[in-house]
Amino acid sequence: MPRTALTMRVLVVGGGAREHAIVSALARSSAEVYACLKNRNPGICRTAKVFELIDETNVPKVVDFAKKSGVELAIIGPEAPLEAGLSDGLRASGIPTSSPSRSAARIETSKSFMRDLLEKRKIKGAVKYALVNSMDELGPALARLGMEVVVKPVGLTGGKGVKVWGEHLTSVQDIEAYAKEILSNKIGGSASIVIEEKLVGEEITIQAFCDGKRVVPMPAVQDHKRAYEGDKGPNTGGMGSYSQSDGLLPFLKRSEYEAGVEIMSDVVKALRKEDAEYRGPLYGQFMLTREGPKVIEFNARFGDPEAMNVLSLLKGDFAKVCEGMASGKVPKNEAVFAPQASVCKYVVPEGYGTKSLAGEEIKVDEQGIAREGALLYYANVNEKDGRVYTTSSRSVGIVGISGSVEEAERIAEKGIGHISGRIHVRHDIAKKEMLDAKVRRMEMVRRGEL
Ligand code: AMP
């Protein structure tokens, strides 16, 4: 798009499929994109006016690039640069930023801060929990909470540090061994653990555009974190996700969605009271239980893959939405979504979740994917001499959009048929059998049978 007086120069930080979706949504709107990323993502590098390969957590370098490029706005995709204080660095250089400060991002980067905030401000959706900083504190915590718990490092682990009773932990010895491992290896960056009651229900994601005061919600999405079909295997960053045309999910009632949005709104208000104004996309992950949505975690950014669902459906001008988050007033008339269903499936390297086959070439027939009507978002791959190579992380996100989840799923699958190599895909995600099983399961949860 030629730059006009109305075109804004926007910096996007990060090189995954979430950031490719951000870049695509900006490119469709009134923005000229500048990108900082650590891997050569072909989708981002091709769309950006200028890109630079940099360590995304190197605040001075990213700020230098932003200043040199004359960007007027910035948005940060992943959590690590938020924790490194990149938003603060950009704002200090006079660049409005649609991502939270390091202090506000503690809602994600510190699970103890998040749990303490919900408790202190009496926000709904809180769960019973205990903070454990030494093995001596573990016994009393388990005496209070019981054995049916979830054990999490306090800091960031890319969604992979959580162990759940009945799945990864089946005895008190398992809990002790994992607690010891977190404490001695400082998993997540510190010797601190959160032990939480185990919640039973269906997991849902609600994302919202936040401007410090208000939250403007996006359609609900369901992600699938387990590596293998049937929700088995290790937790991953997410294998695929879907959303429904009415913004709900097959087992989610509007009143429950609204209860989730209210929790998020209360969190944004609470952060303001803590002098940590939250500006940027906020991600709420909830367990839909018999008593309504309970908080599993918050992310201080879009979800990955959930960003691909919602941004593919966004009809408004995304640059204006981002500008509104940064300046303190999200334009509601721009935060509108097509009333369609979306299905995103991730293509990952063989072994992803345990030991990924990195550095392998994969073939991506972009035209074939486009012919099927599917959308393509490159993730953590590297392009070299026109070829695409895997890294240890996810490779490509393929999205189908249609009136029904069933049809969107078919489109996504047809798109995936144009990718080859030593790859793995969860074909079961968003298939009718799976959705029906979730509806049945949620009915059992509501009846108190699970
Ligand atoms: P997190 O990194 O906090 O999103 O956790 C990763 C996964 O662990 C979630 O997607 C859930 O499946 C599971 N999990 C986390 N916390 C709980 C909890 N309190 N009860 C049950 N499952 C949980």
mmCIF file of N, CA, C and O in Angstrom, residues 11-83:
data_model
loop_
_atom_site.group_PDB
_atom_site.id
_atom_site.type_symbol
_atom_site.label_atom_id
_atom_site.label_comp_id
_atom_site.label_asym_id
_atom_site.label_seq_id
_atom_site.Cartn_x
_atom_site.Cartn_y
_atom_site.Cartn_z
ATOM 1 N N LEU A 11 5.379 -0.608 14.277
ATOM 2 C CA LEU A 11 6.376 -1.644 14.557
ATOM 3 C C LEU A 11 5.684 -2.873 15.150
ATOM 4 O O LEU A 11 4.896 -2.750 16.092
ATOM 5 N N VAL A 12 6.015 -4.040 14.617
ATOM 6 C CA VAL A 12 5.537 -5.299 15.202
ATOM 7 C C VAL A 12 6.755 -6.082 15.664
ATOM 8 O O VAL A 12 7.703 -6.281 14.896
ATOM 9 N N VAL A 13 6.734 -6.528 16.913
ATOM 10 C CA VAL A 13 7.865 -7.283 17.469
ATOM 11 C C VAL A 13 7.469 -8.748 17.619
ATOM 12 O O VAL A 13 6.434 -9.054 18.231
ATOM 13 N N GLY A 14 8.276 -9.641 17.054
ATOM 14 C CA GLY A 14 8.029 -11.085 17.196
ATOM 15 C C GLY A 14 7.936 -11.755 15.834
ATOM 16 O O GLY A 14 7.565 -11.123 14.836
ATOM 17 N N GLY A 15 8.272 -13.046 15.808
ATOM 18 C CA GLY A 15 8.381 -13.738 14.517
ATOM 19 C C GLY A 15 7.594 -15.025 14.409
ATOM 20 O O GLY A 15 7.940 -15.895 13.605
ATOM 21 N N GLY A 16 6.487 -15.156 15.175
ATOM 22 C CA GLY A 16 5.669 -16.371 15.099
ATOM 23 C C GLY A 16 4.424 -16.147 14.242
ATOM 24 O O GLY A 16 4.268 -15.107 13.593
ATOM 25 N N ALA A 17 3.530 -17.154 14.268
ATOM 26 C CA ALA A 17 2.301 -17.046 13.480
ATOM 27 C C ALA A 17 1.381 -15.972 14.057
ATOM 28 O O ALA A 17 0.664 -15.303 13.314
ATOM 29 N N ARG A 18 1.398 -15.823 15.383
ATOM 30 C CA ARG A 18 0.598 -14.742 15.991
ATOM 31 C C ARG A 18 1.030 -13.391 15.397
ATOM 32 O O ARG A 18 0.192 -12.574 15.013
ATOM 33 N N GLU A 19 2.350 -13.193 15.302
ATOM 34 C CA GLU A 19 2.832 -11.916 14.780
ATOM 35 C C GLU A 19 2.557 -11.804 13.277
ATOM 36 O O GLU A 19 2.296 -10.710 12.779
ATOM 37 N N HIS A 20 2.613 -12.931 12.551
ATOM 38 C CA HIS A 20 2.252 -12.875 11.131
ATOM 39 C C HIS A 20 0.787 -12.460 10.988
ATOM 40 O O HIS A 20 0.441 -11.671 10.103
ATOM 41 N N ALA A 21 -0.072 -12.950 11.901
ATOM 42 C CA ALA A 21 -1.490 -12.558 11.855
ATOM 43 C C ALA A 21 -1.644 -11.067 12.193
ATOM 44 O O ALA A 21 -2.449 -10.359 11.581
ATOM 45 N N ILE A 22 -0.850 -10.588 13.152
ATOM 46 C CA ILE A 22 -0.887 -9.153 13.512
ATOM 47 C C ILE A 22 -0.449 -8.312 12.307
ATOM 48 O O ILE A 22 -1.096 -7.334 11.931
ATOM 49 N N VAL A 23 0.649 -8.740 11.687
ATOM 50 C CA VAL A 23 1.193 -8.023 10.536
ATOM 51 C C VAL A 23 0.167 -8.015 9.390
ATOM 52 O O VAL A 23 -0.064 -6.981 8.754
ATOM 53 N N SER A 24 -0.478 -9.154 9.137
ATOM 54 C CA SER A 24 -1.466 -9.226 8.047
ATOM 55 C C SER A 24 -2.650 -8.304 8.327
ATOM 56 O O SER A 24 -3.128 -7.615 7.427
ATOM 57 N N ALA A 25 -3.121 -8.314 9.592
ATOM 58 C CA ALA A 25 -4.267 -7.458 9.934
ATOM 59 C C ALA A 25 -3.888 -5.976 9.796
ATOM 60 O O ALA A 25 -4.683 -5.161 9.336
ATOM 61 N N LEU A 26 -2.656 -5.645 10.169
ATOM 62 C CA LEU A 26 -2.208 -4.251 10.021
ATOM 63 C C LEU A 26 -2.078 -3.882 8.547
ATOM 64 O O LEU A 26 -2.451 -2.787 8.127
ATOM 65 N N ALA A 27 -1.534 -4.825 7.755
ATOM 66 C CA ALA A 27 -1.327 -4.549 6.332
ATOM 67 C C ALA A 27 -2.662 -4.348 5.610
ATOM 68 O O ALA A 27 -2.735 -3.606 4.634
ATOM 69 N N ARG A 28 -3.736 -4.995 6.111
ATOM 70 C CA ARG A 28 -5.066 -4.791 5.529
ATOM 71 C C ARG A 28 -5.647 -3.443 5.941
ATOM 72 O O ARG A 28 -6.642 -3.005 5.408
ATOM 73 N N SER A 29 -5.067 -2.824 6.972
ATOM 74 C CA SER A 29 -5.628 -1.582 7.507
ATOM 75 C C SER A 29 -4.719 -0.420 7.125
ATOM 76 O O SER A 29 -3.955 -0.497 6.178
ATOM 77 N N SER A 30 -4.802 0.648 7.898
ATOM 78 C CA SER A 30 -4.096 1.868 7.504
ATOM 79 C C SER A 30 -2.674 1.889 8.061
ATOM 80 O O SER A 30 -2.255 2.869 8.649
ATOM 81 N N ALA A 31 -1.930 0.812 7.890
ATOM 82 C CA ALA A 31 -0.590 0.769 8.479
ATOM 83 C C ALA A 31 0.484 0.389 7.463
ATOM 84 O O ALA A 31 0.220 -0.322 6.499
ATOM 85 N N GLU A 32 1.675 0.880 7.735
ATOM 86 C CA GLU A 32 2.872 0.417 7.030
ATOM 87 C C GLU A 32 3.702 -0.279 8.107
ATOM 88 O O GLU A 32 3.984 0.313 9.139
ATOM 89 N N VAL A 33 4.046 -1.553 7.847
ATOM 90 C CA VAL A 33 4.595 -2.375 8.925
ATOM 91 C C VAL A 33 6.123 -2.391 8.929
ATOM 92 O O VAL A 33 6.768 -2.543 7.886
ATOM 93 N N TYR A 34 6.682 -2.245 10.123
ATOM 94 C CA TYR A 34 8.122 -2.414 10.376
ATOM 95 C C TYR A 34 8.223 -3.575 11.360
ATOM 96 O O TYR A 34 7.414 -3.657 12.287
ATOM 97 N N ALA A 35 9.176 -4.461 11.164
ATOM 98 C CA ALA A 35 9.185 -5.678 11.990
ATOM 99 C C ALA A 35 10.557 -5.939 12.598
ATOM 100 O O ALA A 35 11.585 -5.745 11.952
ATOM 101 N N CYS A 36 10.537 -6.376 13.860
ATOM 102 C CA CYS A 36 11.741 -6.872 14.546
ATOM 103 C C CYS A 36 11.452 -8.311 14.935
ATOM 104 O O CYS A 36 10.448 -8.582 15.603
ATOM 105 N N LEU A 37 12.319 -9.215 14.537
ATOM 106 C CA LEU A 37 12.081 -10.619 14.857
ATOM 107 C C LEU A 37 13.414 -11.342 14.885
ATOM 108 O O LEU A 37 14.405 -10.833 14.368
ATOM 109 N N LYS A 38 13.413 -12.537 15.509
ATOM 110 C CA LYS A 38 14.704 -13.219 15.621
ATOM 111 C C LYS A 38 14.887 -14.285 14.549
ATOM 112 O O LYS A 38 16.002 -14.672 14.255
ATOM 113 N N ASN A 39 13.770 -14.727 13.973
ATOM 114 C CA ASN A 39 13.859 -15.752 12.919
ATOM 115 C C ASN A 39 13.341 -15.146 11.610
ATOM 116 O O ASN A 39 12.527 -14.222 11.629
ATOM 117 N N ARG A 40 13.792 -15.690 10.502
ATOM 118 C CA ARG A 40 13.372 -15.134 9.211
ATOM 119 C C ARG A 40 12.027 -15.750 8.813
ATOM 120 O O ARG A 40 11.973 -16.722 8.059
ATOM 121 N N ASN A 41 10.949 -15.179 9.343
ATOM 122 C CA ASN A 41 9.586 -15.626 9.046
ATOM 123 C C ASN A 41 9.207 -15.078 7.675
ATOM 124 O O ASN A 41 9.105 -13.857 7.500
ATOM 125 N N PRO A 42 9.000 -15.962 6.672
ATOM 126 C CA PRO A 42 8.792 -15.456 5.314
ATOM 127 C C PRO A 42 7.554 -14.577 5.168
ATOM 128 O O PRO A 42 7.557 -13.627 4.385
ATOM 129 N N GLY A 43 6.493 -14.877 5.948
ATOM 130 C CA GLY A 43 5.267 -14.082 5.840
ATOM 131 C C GLY A 43 5.484 -12.663 6.328
ATOM 132 O O GLY A 43 5.053 -11.692 5.696
ATOM 133 N N ILE A 44 6.170 -12.536 7.468
ATOM 134 C CA ILE A 44 6.395 -11.207 8.054
ATOM 135 C C ILE A 44 7.409 -10.433 7.215
ATOM 136 O O ILE A 44 7.203 -9.265 6.877
ATOM 137 N N CYS A 45 8.501 -11.104 6.851
ATOM 138 C CA CYS A 45 9.584 -10.398 6.148
ATOM 139 C C CYS A 45 9.109 -9.870 4.789
ATOM 140 O O CYS A 45 9.525 -8.820 4.340
ATOM 141 N N ARG A 46 8.200 -10.617 4.167
ATOM 142 C CA ARG A 46 7.688 -10.210 2.858
ATOM 143 C C ARG A 46 6.724 -9.031 2.987
ATOM 144 O O ARG A 46 6.676 -8.164 2.122
ATOM 145 N N THR A 47 5.947 -8.994 4.055
ATOM 146 C CA THR A 47 4.913 -7.960 4.185
ATOM 147 C C THR A 47 5.469 -6.660 4.748
ATOM 148 O O THR A 47 4.979 -5.576 4.426
ATOM 149 N N ALA A 48 6.495 -6.763 5.592
ATOM 150 C CA ALA A 48 7.018 -5.558 6.237
ATOM 151 C C ALA A 48 7.727 -4.675 5.214
ATOM 152 O O ALA A 48 8.360 -5.170 4.288
ATOM 153 N N LYS A 49 7.611 -3.386 5.427
ATOM 154 C CA LYS A 49 8.346 -2.437 4.587
ATOM 155 C C LYS A 49 9.843 -2.600 4.882
ATOM 156 O O LYS A 49 10.662 -2.637 3.971
ATOM 157 N N VAL A 50 10.171 -2.689 6.158
ATOM 158 C CA VAL A 50 11.546 -2.936 6.581
ATOM 159 C C VAL A 50 11.497 -3.935 7.730
ATOM 160 O O VAL A 50 10.610 -3.855 8.568
ATOM 161 N N PHE A 51 12.449 -4.865 7.761
ATOM 162 C CA PHE A 51 12.534 -5.747 8.935
ATOM 163 C C PHE A 51 13.982 -5.877 9.362
ATOM 164 O O PHE A 51 14.891 -5.636 8.579
ATOM 165 N N GLU A 52 14.171 -6.205 10.638
ATOM 166 C CA GLU A 52 15.523 -6.430 11.136
ATOM 167 C C GLU A 52 15.503 -7.667 12.024
ATOM 168 O O GLU A 52 14.588 -7.831 12.840
ATOM 169 N N LEU A 53 16.501 -8.530 11.838
ATOM 170 C CA LEU A 53 16.589 -9.727 12.674
ATOM 171 C C LEU A 53 17.368 -9.352 13.937
ATOM 172 O O LEU A 53 18.554 -9.046 13.878
ATOM 173 N N ILE A 54 16.660 -9.300 15.060
ATOM 174 C CA ILE A 54 17.261 -8.890 16.336
ATOM 175 C C ILE A 54 16.700 -9.794 17.431
ATOM 176 O O ILE A 54 15.581 -10.289 17.325
ATOM 177 N N ASP A 55 17.460 -9.918 18.512
ATOM 178 C CA ASP A 55 16.937 -10.551 19.723
ATOM 179 C C ASP A 55 15.825 -9.627 20.250
ATOM 180 O O ASP A 55 16.083 -8.472 20.589
ATOM 181 N N GLU A 56 14.595 -10.180 20.305
ATOM 182 C CA GLU A 56 13.432 -9.342 20.613
ATOM 183 C C GLU A 56 13.440 -8.810 22.048
ATOM 184 O O GLU A 56 12.681 -7.901 22.377
ATOM 185 N N THR A 57 14.279 -9.383 22.910
ATOM 186 C CA THR A 57 14.333 -8.912 24.300
ATOM 187 C C THR A 57 15.454 -7.879 24.491
ATOM 188 O O THR A 57 15.645 -7.392 25.607
ATOM 189 N N ASN A 58 16.164 -7.569 23.425
ATOM 190 C CA ASN A 58 17.230 -6.562 23.527
ATOM 191 C C ASN A 58 16.596 -5.175 23.361
ATOM 192 O O ASN A 58 16.458 -4.647 22.248
ATOM 193 N N VAL A 59 16.193 -4.607 24.501
ATOM 194 C CA VAL A 59 15.383 -3.381 24.474
ATOM 195 C C VAL A 59 16.098 -2.244 23.728
ATOM 196 O O VAL A 59 15.513 -1.650 22.815
ATOM 197 N N PRO A 60 17.372 -1.921 24.055
ATOM 198 C CA PRO A 60 17.998 -0.794 23.343
ATOM 199 C C PRO A 60 18.042 -0.989 21.828
ATOM 200 O O PRO A 60 17.791 -0.050 21.074
ATOM 201 N N LYS A 61 18.298 -2.218 21.389
ATOM 202 C CA LYS A 61 18.386 -2.456 19.939
ATOM 203 C C LYS A 61 17.029 -2.286 19.255
ATOM 204 O O LYS A 61 16.939 -1.710 18.172
ATOM 205 N N VAL A 62 15.980 -2.824 19.875
ATOM 206 C CA VAL A 62 14.648 -2.702 19.268
ATOM 207 C C VAL A 62 14.230 -1.227 19.253
ATOM 208 O O VAL A 62 13.695 -0.730 18.258
ATOM 209 N N VAL A 63 14.501 -0.514 20.355
ATOM 210 C CA VAL A 63 14.134 0.909 20.425
ATOM 211 C C VAL A 63 14.904 1.696 19.355
ATOM 212 O O VAL A 63 14.331 2.555 18.664
ATOM 213 N N ASP A 64 16.161 1.376 19.164
ATOM 214 C CA ASP A 64 16.971 2.032 18.113
ATOM 215 C C ASP A 64 16.346 1.826 16.743
ATOM 216 O O ASP A 64 16.223 2.762 15.959
ATOM 217 N N PHE A 65 15.963 0.576 16.464
ATOM 218 C CA PHE A 65 15.346 0.265 15.177
ATOM 219 C C PHE A 65 14.050 1.068 15.013
ATOM 220 O O PHE A 65 13.763 1.622 13.953
ATOM 221 N N ALA A 66 13.264 1.134 16.093
ATOM 222 C CA ALA A 66 11.979 1.848 16.042
ATOM 223 C C ALA A 66 12.203 3.327 15.736
ATOM 224 O O ALA A 66 11.509 3.918 14.904
ATOM 225 N N LYS A 67 13.227 3.901 16.396
ATOM 226 C CA LYS A 67 13.480 5.336 16.197
ATOM 227 C C LYS A 67 13.988 5.603 14.784
ATOM 228 O O LYS A 67 13.548 6.525 14.100
ATOM 229 N N LYS A 68 14.926 4.741 14.363
ATOM 230 C CA LYS A 68 15.518 4.870 13.024
ATOM 231 C C LYS A 68 14.424 4.776 11.948
ATOM 232 O O LYS A 68 14.476 5.447 10.925
ATOM 233 N N SER A 69 13.404 3.936 12.199
ATOM 234 C CA SER A 69 12.349 3.715 11.210
ATOM 235 C C SER A 69 11.252 4.771 11.304
ATOM 236 O O SER A 69 10.348 4.796 10.480
ATOM 237 N N GLY A 70 11.312 5.603 12.348
ATOM 238 C CA GLY A 70 10.282 6.637 12.521
ATOM 239 C C GLY A 70 8.903 6.066 12.769
ATOM 240 O O GLY A 70 7.902 6.618 12.298
ATOM 241 N N VAL A 71 8.815 4.954 13.502
ATOM 242 C CA VAL A 71 7.487 4.367 13.722
ATOM 243 C C VAL A 71 6.668 5.261 14.658
ATOM 244 O O VAL A 71 7.206 5.945 15.527
ATOM 245 N N GLU A 72 5.350 5.217 14.433
ATOM 246 C CA GLU A 72 4.445 6.069 15.220
ATOM 247 C C GLU A 72 3.670 5.265 16.250
ATOM 248 O O GLU A 72 2.913 5.816 17.052
ATOM 249 N N LEU A 73 3.838 3.938 16.191
ATOM 250 C CA LEU A 73 3.089 3.055 17.083
ATOM 251 C C LEU A 73 3.819 1.716 17.099
ATOM 252 O O LEU A 73 4.447 1.342 16.105
ATOM 253 N N ALA A 74 3.712 0.999 18.237
ATOM 254 C CA ALA A 74 4.359 -0.320 18.307
ATOM 255 C C ALA A 74 3.435 -1.309 18.984
ATOM 256 O O ALA A 74 2.641 -0.938 19.853
ATOM 257 N N ILE A 75 3.540 -2.558 18.572
ATOM 258 C CA ILE A 75 2.819 -3.644 19.269
ATOM 259 C C ILE A 75 3.761 -4.841 19.395
ATOM 260 O O ILE A 75 4.506 -5.165 18.458
ATOM 261 N N ILE A 76 3.729 -5.450 20.569
ATOM 262 C CA ILE A 76 4.670 -6.533 20.880
ATOM 263 C C ILE A 76 3.893 -7.840 20.939
ATOM 264 O O ILE A 76 2.906 -7.943 21.683
ATOM 265 N N GLY A 77 4.321 -8.842 20.190
ATOM 266 C CA GLY A 77 3.610 -10.123 20.144
ATOM 267 C C GLY A 77 3.881 -11.014 21.343
ATOM 268 O O GLY A 77 2.962 -11.355 22.093
ATOM 269 N N PRO A 78 5.119 -11.436 21.571
ATOM 270 C CA PRO A 78 5.403 -12.438 22.622
ATOM 271 C C PRO A 78 5.608 -11.839 24.020
ATOM 272 O O PRO A 78 5.771 -10.626 24.164
ATOM 273 N N GLU A 79 5.630 -12.736 25.015
ATOM 274 C CA GLU A 79 5.709 -12.292 26.405
ATOM 275 C C GLU A 79 7.128 -11.911 26.849
ATOM 276 O O GLU A 79 7.297 -11.030 27.693
ATOM 277 N N ALA A 80 8.152 -12.571 26.277
ATOM 278 C CA ALA A 80 9.515 -12.323 26.788
ATOM 279 C C ALA A 80 9.922 -10.844 26.670
ATOM 280 O O ALA A 80 10.456 -10.281 27.639
ATOM 281 N N PRO A 81 9.666 -10.163 25.541
ATOM 282 C CA PRO A 81 10.023 -8.739 25.491
ATOM 283 C C PRO A 81 9.205 -7.875 26.451
ATOM 284 O O PRO A 81 9.697 -6.841 26.923
ATOM 285 N N LEU A 82 7.981 -8.303 26.777
ATOM 286 C CA LEU A 82 7.186 -7.538 27.753
ATOM 287 C C LEU A 82 7.863 -7.601 29.111
ATOM 288 O O LEU A 82 7.983 -6.609 29.828
ATOM 289 N N GLU A 83 8.325 -8.819 29.444
ATOM 290 C CA GLU A 83 9.005 -9.000 30.728
ATOM 291 C C GLU A 83 10.339 -8.250 30.753
ATOM 292 O O GLU A 83 10.782 -7.782 31.801
#
